[in-house]
Amino acid sequence: MNTIIWIIVIGLFVYGLVALLTRRDPGKSAPEKRQDTSMEILRERFARGEIDEEEYERRKEFLQNRRNG
C-alpha cells in the first residue's frame, strides 16, 4: 500500500514537472500572434479593395509602430 502511494506521488511530480517545462507562456507569444493576425487582415482587406492604398499604408504604419513600442 505504501509503495502505491509513493508511485502515485512520484508520477504526479513527474507529470507536473513535464507540464511546467513544456507549457508555453501565453503572455509572450500572444501579442506577436495578434500583430501578425492584424497585418494579415489588413492585407486581405486591401487585396479585396475594401480600403485604398492610402488607408492601407496609414493602418500598416500604425500597426508597426504599436508593435515596436
Short mmCIF file of N, CA and C in Angstrom, two decimals:
data_model
loop_
_atom_site.label_atom_id
_atom_site.label_comp_id
_atom_site.label_asym_id
_atom_site.label_seq_id
_atom_site.Cartn_x
_atom_site.Cartn_y
_atom_site.Cartn_z
N MET A 1 0.83 -1.19 0.00
CA MET A 1 0.00 0.00 0.00
C MET A 1 0.87 1.25 0.00
N ASN A 2 1.90 1.25 0.80
CA ASN A 2 2.79 2.40 0.90
C ASN A 2 3.53 2.62 -0.42
N THR A 3 3.87 1.54 -1.09
CA THR A 3 4.57 1.62 -2.37
C THR A 3 3.68 2.27 -3.43
N ILE A 4 2.41 1.93 -3.44
CA ILE A 4 1.47 2.51 -4.41
C ILE A 4 1.36 4.01 -4.21
N ILE A 5 1.30 4.45 -2.98
CA ILE A 5 1.22 5.89 -2.70
C ILE A 5 2.46 6.60 -3.22
N TRP A 6 3.63 6.02 -2.99
CA TRP A 6 4.86 6.65 -3.48
C TRP A 6 4.92 6.68 -5.01
N ILE A 7 4.43 5.65 -5.65
CA ILE A 7 4.39 5.63 -7.12
C ILE A 7 3.47 6.74 -7.63
N ILE A 8 2.33 6.91 -6.98
CA ILE A 8 1.40 7.98 -7.36
C ILE A 8 2.04 9.35 -7.14
N VAL A 9 2.68 9.55 -6.00
CA VAL A 9 3.32 10.84 -5.70
C VAL A 9 4.41 11.15 -6.72
N ILE A 10 5.26 10.18 -7.00
CA ILE A 10 6.34 10.39 -7.97
C ILE A 10 5.75 10.64 -9.37
N GLY A 11 4.71 9.90 -9.73
CA GLY A 11 4.06 10.10 -11.02
C GLY A 11 3.48 11.49 -11.16
N LEU A 12 2.82 11.98 -10.11
CA LEU A 12 2.27 13.34 -10.13
C LEU A 12 3.37 14.38 -10.21
N PHE A 13 4.47 14.14 -9.52
CA PHE A 13 5.59 15.07 -9.57
C PHE A 13 6.17 15.14 -10.99
N VAL A 14 6.38 13.99 -11.60
CA VAL A 14 6.92 13.95 -12.96
C VAL A 14 5.94 14.61 -13.93
N TYR A 15 4.66 14.32 -13.79
CA TYR A 15 3.65 14.93 -14.65
C TYR A 15 3.66 16.46 -14.51
N GLY A 16 3.71 16.94 -13.29
CA GLY A 16 3.76 18.38 -13.05
C GLY A 16 5.01 19.02 -13.62
N LEU A 17 6.13 18.35 -13.47
CA LEU A 17 7.39 18.87 -14.00
C LEU A 17 7.36 18.94 -15.52
N VAL A 18 6.87 17.90 -16.16
CA VAL A 18 6.77 17.89 -17.63
C VAL A 18 5.79 18.98 -18.09
N ALA A 19 4.66 19.11 -17.42
CA ALA A 19 3.68 20.13 -17.80
C ALA A 19 4.27 21.53 -17.64
N LEU A 20 5.03 21.74 -16.59
CA LEU A 20 5.63 23.05 -16.35
C LEU A 20 6.69 23.38 -17.39
N LEU A 21 7.48 22.41 -17.77
CA LEU A 21 8.57 22.65 -18.72
C LEU A 21 8.10 22.75 -20.17
N THR A 22 6.98 22.14 -20.50
CA THR A 22 6.52 22.14 -21.89
C THR A 22 5.45 23.16 -22.20
N ARG A 23 4.89 23.79 -21.19
CA ARG A 23 3.84 24.77 -21.49
C ARG A 23 4.45 26.03 -22.08
N ARG A 24 3.66 26.69 -22.89
CA ARG A 24 4.10 27.94 -23.49
C ARG A 24 3.59 29.08 -22.63
N ASP A 25 4.35 30.15 -22.64
CA ASP A 25 3.94 31.34 -21.91
C ASP A 25 3.04 32.17 -22.81
N PRO A 26 1.72 32.15 -22.60
CA PRO A 26 0.83 32.88 -23.50
C PRO A 26 1.04 34.39 -23.47
N GLY A 27 1.58 34.91 -22.40
CA GLY A 27 1.82 36.34 -22.31
C GLY A 27 2.87 36.83 -23.29
N LYS A 28 3.83 36.00 -23.63
CA LYS A 28 4.89 36.42 -24.53
C LYS A 28 4.55 36.16 -25.99
N SER A 29 3.81 35.10 -26.28
CA SER A 29 3.54 34.79 -27.68
C SER A 29 2.27 35.43 -28.20
N ALA A 30 1.35 35.76 -27.34
CA ALA A 30 0.07 36.30 -27.79
C ALA A 30 0.17 37.62 -28.54
N PRO A 31 0.90 38.63 -28.05
CA PRO A 31 0.94 39.89 -28.79
C PRO A 31 1.53 39.73 -30.19
N GLU A 32 2.55 38.93 -30.33
CA GLU A 32 3.15 38.73 -31.65
C GLU A 32 2.15 38.08 -32.59
N LYS A 33 1.45 37.09 -32.10
CA LYS A 33 0.47 36.41 -32.94
C LYS A 33 -0.66 37.35 -33.31
N ARG A 34 -1.12 38.13 -32.35
CA ARG A 34 -2.20 39.08 -32.63
C ARG A 34 -1.75 40.11 -33.65
N GLN A 35 -0.51 40.56 -33.55
CA GLN A 35 0.03 41.53 -34.50
C GLN A 35 0.04 40.93 -35.90
N ASP A 36 0.51 39.70 -36.03
CA ASP A 36 0.54 39.05 -37.33
C ASP A 36 -0.87 38.92 -37.89
N THR A 37 -1.82 38.55 -37.05
CA THR A 37 -3.19 38.41 -37.49
C THR A 37 -3.74 39.75 -37.96
N SER A 38 -3.42 40.82 -37.26
CA SER A 38 -3.87 42.15 -37.66
C SER A 38 -3.32 42.53 -39.03
N MET A 39 -2.06 42.25 -39.25
CA MET A 39 -1.45 42.56 -40.55
C MET A 39 -2.07 41.70 -41.66
N GLU A 40 -2.37 40.45 -41.36
CA GLU A 40 -2.99 39.59 -42.36
C GLU A 40 -4.36 40.11 -42.75
N ILE A 41 -5.13 40.52 -41.75
CA ILE A 41 -6.46 41.07 -42.01
C ILE A 41 -6.35 42.34 -42.84
N LEU A 42 -5.39 43.18 -42.49
CA LEU A 42 -5.19 44.42 -43.24
C LEU A 42 -4.83 44.12 -44.70
N ARG A 43 -3.92 43.18 -44.91
CA ARG A 43 -3.54 42.82 -46.29
C ARG A 43 -4.72 42.27 -47.07
N GLU A 44 -5.52 41.44 -46.42
CA GLU A 44 -6.69 40.87 -47.09
C GLU A 44 -7.70 41.95 -47.47
N ARG A 45 -7.94 42.89 -46.57
CA ARG A 45 -8.88 43.98 -46.87
C ARG A 45 -8.39 44.83 -48.03
N PHE A 46 -7.09 45.07 -48.08
CA PHE A 46 -6.52 45.84 -49.18
C PHE A 46 -6.64 45.05 -50.49
N ALA A 47 -6.36 43.76 -50.43
CA ALA A 47 -6.44 42.92 -51.63
C ALA A 47 -7.87 42.83 -52.16
N ARG A 48 -8.86 42.83 -51.27
CA ARG A 48 -10.25 42.78 -51.71
C ARG A 48 -10.77 44.13 -52.18
N GLY A 49 -9.99 45.18 -51.96
CA GLY A 49 -10.41 46.51 -52.38
C GLY A 49 -11.30 47.22 -51.37
N GLU A 50 -11.36 46.73 -50.16
CA GLU A 50 -12.18 47.36 -49.13
C GLU A 50 -11.58 48.68 -48.66
N ILE A 51 -10.26 48.79 -48.72
CA ILE A 51 -9.58 50.03 -48.35
C ILE A 51 -8.62 50.42 -49.47
N ASP A 52 -8.38 51.72 -49.60
CA ASP A 52 -7.46 52.17 -50.65
C ASP A 52 -6.02 52.13 -50.15
N GLU A 53 -5.08 52.45 -51.03
CA GLU A 53 -3.66 52.35 -50.69
C GLU A 53 -3.28 53.30 -49.56
N GLU A 54 -3.85 54.49 -49.57
CA GLU A 54 -3.53 55.46 -48.51
C GLU A 54 -3.96 54.94 -47.14
N GLU A 55 -5.17 54.40 -47.08
CA GLU A 55 -5.68 53.84 -45.82
C GLU A 55 -4.84 52.63 -45.40
N TYR A 56 -4.47 51.80 -46.37
CA TYR A 56 -3.63 50.63 -46.09
C TYR A 56 -2.30 51.04 -45.47
N GLU A 57 -1.63 52.02 -46.08
CA GLU A 57 -0.33 52.48 -45.58
C GLU A 57 -0.46 53.10 -44.19
N ARG A 58 -1.52 53.86 -43.98
CA ARG A 58 -1.73 54.51 -42.68
C ARG A 58 -1.91 53.46 -41.58
N ARG A 59 -2.75 52.50 -41.84
CA ARG A 59 -3.01 51.46 -40.83
C ARG A 59 -1.80 50.55 -40.64
N LYS A 60 -1.09 50.25 -41.71
CA LYS A 60 0.12 49.42 -41.62
C LYS A 60 1.15 50.11 -40.73
N GLU A 61 1.34 51.41 -40.94
CA GLU A 61 2.29 52.16 -40.12
C GLU A 61 1.87 52.16 -38.65
N PHE A 62 0.57 52.32 -38.41
CA PHE A 62 0.06 52.29 -37.05
C PHE A 62 0.36 50.95 -36.38
N LEU A 63 0.10 49.85 -37.09
CA LEU A 63 0.35 48.52 -36.52
C LEU A 63 1.84 48.29 -36.27
N GLN A 64 2.68 48.75 -37.17
CA GLN A 64 4.12 48.57 -37.00
C GLN A 64 4.63 49.41 -35.83
N ASN A 65 4.12 50.62 -35.67
CA ASN A 65 4.53 51.46 -34.54
C ASN A 65 4.08 50.85 -33.22
N ARG A 66 2.88 50.30 -33.20
CA ARG A 66 2.37 49.68 -31.99
C ARG A 66 3.20 48.45 -31.63
N ARG A 67 3.67 47.75 -32.65
CA ARG A 67 4.48 46.56 -32.43
C ARG A 67 5.85 46.92 -31.86
N ASN A 68 6.44 48.02 -32.33
CA ASN A 68 7.79 48.41 -31.92
C ASN A 68 7.82 49.21 -30.63
N GLY A 69 6.72 49.65 -30.18
CA GLY A 69 6.84 50.45 -28.98
C GLY A 69 5.57 50.75 -28.37
#
